[in-house]
Amino acid sequence: MRQLYTSPRPENIDRVVALLGEHGIECTVANRSNWNKPSYERFSYSQRKENRDRWPQVWVTKADDYTQARILLREIGIEPVIRHGEELALARNPTPELRRQSVATRARRIVMLAVAGAFVVLMLRYLGVL
């Protein structure tokens, strides 16, 4: 089994399952609610730190059908799930905010190394080694 699609909206999951069923592709749904409830929640697809593992997921049962299922999703305009796709894209093309954050992190590490080095020198002087 391979994950094909995930969405916080159960309606989208149902549509994808119906589309795959029309084309004879067996699939299962993981993380679906046990009972039908209105699912309007304020969520954002652009939130990067949100845990998407809790969203309902469509999994293709047979590995041979996975390629055809991906083609079907692309035909209707949905990009199938790519494992770690967002992280890979951010690593290749970092945003200005991420660049600033990495520079700040690097500066903090350099300062911490300098403080640690000064501490070691002071300790060696105290012990009489230097």
PDB file of C-alpha atoms in Angstrom:
ATOM      1  CA  MET A   1       0.000   0.000   0.000  1.00  0.00           C
ATOM      2  CA  ARG A   2       1.167   3.506  -0.827  1.00  0.00           C
ATOM      3  CA  GLN A   3      -0.270   6.840   0.220  1.00  0.00           C
ATOM      4  CA  LEU A   4      -1.796   8.735  -2.678  1.00  0.00           C
ATOM      5  CA  TYR A   5      -3.718  11.692  -1.257  1.00  0.00           C
ATOM      6  CA  THR A   6      -4.462  13.452   2.018  1.00  0.00           C
ATOM      7  CA  SER A   7      -6.849  16.260   2.909  1.00  0.00           C
ATOM      8  CA  PRO A   8      -8.486  17.656   6.042  1.00  0.00           C
ATOM      9  CA  ARG A   9     -11.836  17.685   4.245  1.00  0.00           C
ATOM     10  CA  PRO A  10     -13.732  14.378   4.201  1.00  0.00           C
ATOM     11  CA  GLU A  11     -15.629  15.496   1.069  1.00  0.00           C
ATOM     12  CA  ASN A  12     -12.379  15.629  -0.898  1.00  0.00           C
ATOM     13  CA  ILE A  13     -11.394  12.193   0.348  1.00  0.00           C
ATOM     14  CA  ASP A  14     -14.793  10.783  -0.688  1.00  0.00           C
ATOM     15  CA  ARG A  15     -14.451  12.281  -4.184  1.00  0.00           C
ATOM     16  CA  VAL A  16     -10.995  10.794  -4.688  1.00  0.00           C
ATOM     17  CA  VAL A  17     -12.159   7.394  -3.447  1.00  0.00           C
ATOM     18  CA  ALA A  18     -15.160   7.540  -5.827  1.00  0.00           C
ATOM     19  CA  LEU A  19     -12.913   8.519  -8.759  1.00  0.00           C
ATOM     20  CA  LEU A  20     -10.533   5.662  -8.077  1.00  0.00           C
ATOM     21  CA  GLY A  21     -13.451   3.266  -7.652  1.00  0.00           C
ATOM     22  CA  GLU A  22     -14.854   4.281 -11.060  1.00  0.00           C
ATOM     23  CA  HIS A  23     -11.565   3.294 -12.658  1.00  0.00           C
ATOM     24  CA  GLY A  24     -11.289  -0.004 -10.783  1.00  0.00           C
ATOM     25  CA  ILE A  25      -8.482   0.986  -8.428  1.00  0.00           C
ATOM     26  CA  GLU A  26      -8.760  -0.474  -4.942  1.00  0.00           C
ATOM     27  CA  CYS A  27      -8.001   1.941  -2.132  1.00  0.00           C
ATOM     28  CA  THR A  28      -8.427   2.320   1.599  1.00  0.00           C
ATOM     29  CA  VAL A  29      -8.852   5.382   3.780  1.00  0.00           C
ATOM     30  CA  ALA A  30      -6.838   5.841   6.968  1.00  0.00           C
ATOM     31  CA  ASN A  31      -7.507   8.282   9.831  1.00  0.00           C
ATOM     32  CA  ARG A  32     -11.144   8.776   8.885  1.00  0.00           C
ATOM     33  CA  SER A  33     -13.611   9.708  11.577  1.00  0.00           C
ATOM     34  CA  ASN A  34     -15.750   6.807  12.784  1.00  0.00           C
ATOM     35  CA  TRP A  35     -18.945   8.755  12.502  1.00  0.00           C
ATOM     36  CA  ASN A  36     -20.158  11.343  10.042  1.00  0.00           C
ATOM     37  CA  LYS A  37     -19.943  14.807  11.519  1.00  0.00           C
ATOM     38  CA  PRO A  38     -19.809  18.279  10.033  1.00  0.00           C
ATOM     39  CA  SER A  39     -16.134  18.917   9.548  1.00  0.00           C
ATOM     40  CA  TYR A  40     -15.939  22.656   9.102  1.00  0.00           C
ATOM     41  CA  GLU A  41     -12.782  23.718  10.845  1.00  0.00           C
ATOM     42  CA  ARG A  42     -10.582  26.677  10.174  1.00  0.00           C
ATOM     43  CA  PHE A  43      -7.511  25.171   8.612  1.00  0.00           C
ATOM     44  CA  SER A  44      -4.992  26.378   6.117  1.00  0.00           C
ATOM     45  CA  TYR A  45      -3.208  24.385   3.463  1.00  0.00           C
ATOM     46  CA  SER A  46      -0.261  26.755   3.748  1.00  0.00           C
ATOM     47  CA  GLN A  47       0.517  26.039   7.390  1.00  0.00           C
ATOM     48  CA  ARG A  48       3.855  24.275   7.300  1.00  0.00           C
ATOM     49  CA  LYS A  49       4.060  23.155  10.900  1.00  0.00           C
ATOM     50  CA  GLU A  50       0.657  21.536  10.986  1.00  0.00           C
ATOM     51  CA  ASN A  51       0.745  17.789  11.538  1.00  0.00           C
ATOM     52  CA  ARG A  52      -0.797  16.353   8.386  1.00  0.00           C
ATOM     53  CA  ASP A  53      -0.455  12.793   9.623  1.00  0.00           C
ATOM     54  CA  ARG A  54      -3.794  13.176  11.408  1.00  0.00           C
ATOM     55  CA  TRP A  55      -5.655  14.097   8.205  1.00  0.00           C
ATOM     56  CA  PRO A  56      -7.638  11.383   6.412  1.00  0.00           C
ATOM     57  CA  GLN A  57      -5.434   9.635   3.847  1.00  0.00           C
ATOM     58  CA  VAL A  58      -6.201   7.659   0.698  1.00  0.00           C
ATOM     59  CA  TRP A  59      -3.940   4.641   0.227  1.00  0.00           C
ATOM     60  CA  VAL A  60      -3.782   2.578  -2.970  1.00  0.00           C
ATOM     61  CA  THR A  61      -3.999  -1.099  -2.072  1.00  0.00           C
ATOM     62  CA  LYS A  62      -2.169  -2.608  -5.056  1.00  0.00           C
ATOM     63  CA  ALA A  63       1.228  -1.225  -6.011  1.00  0.00           C
ATOM     64  CA  ASP A  64       0.533  -1.886  -9.707  1.00  0.00           C
ATOM     65  CA  ASP A  65      -2.382   0.587  -9.646  1.00  0.00           C
ATOM     66  CA  TYR A  66      -0.401   3.403  -8.043  1.00  0.00           C
ATOM     67  CA  THR A  67       0.918   4.877 -11.301  1.00  0.00           C
ATOM     68  CA  GLN A  68      -2.539   4.924 -12.884  1.00  0.00           C
ATOM     69  CA  ALA A  69      -4.005   6.534  -9.745  1.00  0.00           C
ATOM     70  CA  ARG A  70      -1.374   9.302  -9.833  1.00  0.00           C
ATOM     71  CA  ILE A  71      -2.174   9.951 -13.500  1.00  0.00           C
ATOM     72  CA  LEU A  72      -5.902  10.199 -12.693  1.00  0.00           C
ATOM     73  CA  LEU A  73      -5.278  12.726  -9.932  1.00  0.00           C
ATOM     74  CA  ARG A  74      -3.056  14.838 -12.175  1.00  0.00           C
ATOM     75  CA  GLU A  75      -5.754  14.838 -14.883  1.00  0.00           C
ATOM     76  CA  ILE A  76      -8.247  16.426 -12.485  1.00  0.00           C
ATOM     77  CA  GLY A  77      -5.644  18.941 -11.282  1.00  0.00           C
ATOM     78  CA  ILE A  78      -4.530  17.416  -7.988  1.00  0.00           C
ATOM     79  CA  GLU A  79      -0.864  16.820  -7.311  1.00  0.00           C
ATOM     80  CA  PRO A  80      -0.465  13.490  -5.481  1.00  0.00           C
ATOM     81  CA  VAL A  81       1.344  13.348  -2.163  1.00  0.00           C
ATOM     82  CA  ILE A  82       5.108  13.423  -2.404  1.00  0.00           C
ATOM     83  CA  ARG A  83       6.801  12.313   0.739  1.00  0.00           C
ATOM     84  CA  HIS A  84       8.704  15.248   2.224  1.00  0.00           C
ATOM     85  CA  GLY A  85       7.954  17.299  -0.917  1.00  0.00           C
ATOM     86  CA  GLU A  86       7.488  20.594   0.906  1.00  0.00           C
ATOM     87  CA  GLU A  87      10.690  20.211   2.894  1.00  0.00           C
ATOM     88  CA  LEU A  88      12.608  19.338  -0.265  1.00  0.00           C
ATOM     89  CA  ALA A  89      11.252  22.368  -2.111  1.00  0.00           C
ATOM     90  CA  LEU A  90      12.118  24.661   0.816  1.00  0.00           C
ATOM     91  CA  ALA A  91      15.647  23.281   0.970  1.00  0.00           C
ATOM     92  CA  ARG A  92      16.152  23.896  -2.739  1.00  0.00           C
ATOM     93  CA  ASN A  93      14.598  27.378  -2.800  1.00  0.00           C
ATOM     94  CA  PRO A  94      14.694  28.893   0.691  1.00  0.00           C
ATOM     95  CA  THR A  95      12.486  31.861   1.405  1.00  0.00           C
ATOM     96  CA  PRO A  96      14.050  35.112   2.682  1.00  0.00           C
ATOM     97  CA  GLU A  97      12.627  34.343   6.119  1.00  0.00           C
ATOM     98  CA  LEU A  98      14.377  30.967   6.204  1.00  0.00           C
ATOM     99  CA  ARG A  99      17.627  32.561   5.042  1.00  0.00           C
ATOM    100  CA  ARG A 100      17.448  35.093   7.882  1.00  0.00           C
ATOM    101  CA  GLN A 101      16.665  32.330  10.324  1.00  0.00           C
ATOM    102  CA  SER A 102      19.635  30.230   9.188  1.00  0.00           C
ATOM    103  CA  VAL A 103      21.984  33.231   9.436  1.00  0.00           C
ATOM    104  CA  ALA A 104      20.742  33.945  12.962  1.00  0.00           C
ATOM    105  CA  THR A 105      21.190  30.286  13.919  1.00  0.00           C
ATOM    106  CA  ARG A 106      24.717  30.276  12.529  1.00  0.00           C
ATOM    107  CA  ALA A 107      25.584  33.469  14.450  1.00  0.00           C
ATOM    108  CA  ARG A 108      24.225  31.971  17.692  1.00  0.00           C
ATOM    109  CA  ARG A 109      26.367  28.876  17.228  1.00  0.00           C
ATOM    110  CA  ILE A 110      29.492  30.951  16.616  1.00  0.00           C
ATOM    111  CA  VAL A 111      28.833  33.026  19.755  1.00  0.00           C
ATOM    112  CA  MET A 112      28.225  29.874  21.805  1.00  0.00           C
ATOM    113  CA  LEU A 113      31.494  28.361  20.534  1.00  0.00           C
ATOM    114  CA  ALA A 114      33.342  31.563  21.460  1.00  0.00           C
ATOM    115  CA  VAL A 115      31.821  31.509  24.966  1.00  0.00           C
ATOM    116  CA  ALA A 116      32.685  27.835  25.367  1.00  0.00           C
ATOM    117  CA  GLY A 117      36.251  28.477  24.169  1.00  0.00           C
ATOM    118  CA  ALA A 118      36.668  31.356  26.617  1.00  0.00           C
ATOM    119  CA  PHE A 119      35.328  29.152  29.410  1.00  0.00           C
ATOM    120  CA  VAL A 120      37.833  26.403  28.556  1.00  0.00           C
ATOM    121  CA  VAL A 121      40.716  28.912  28.506  1.00  0.00           C
ATOM    122  CA  LEU A 122      39.639  30.307  31.902  1.00  0.00           C
ATOM    123  CA  MET A 123      39.365  26.814  33.371  1.00  0.00           C
ATOM    124  CA  LEU A 124      42.816  25.868  32.070  1.00  0.00           C
ATOM    125  CA  ARG A 125      44.265  29.076  33.593  1.00  0.00           C
ATOM    126  CA  TYR A 126      42.549  28.354  36.886  1.00  0.00           C
ATOM    127  CA  LEU A 127      44.006  24.845  36.925  1.00  0.00           C
ATOM    128  CA  GLY A 128      47.446  26.241  36.150  1.00  0.00           C
ATOM    129  CA  VAL A 129      47.870  24.495  32.794  1.00  0.00           C
ATOM    130  CA  LEU A 130      48.252  27.768  30.906  1.00  0.00           C
TER     131      LEU A 130
END
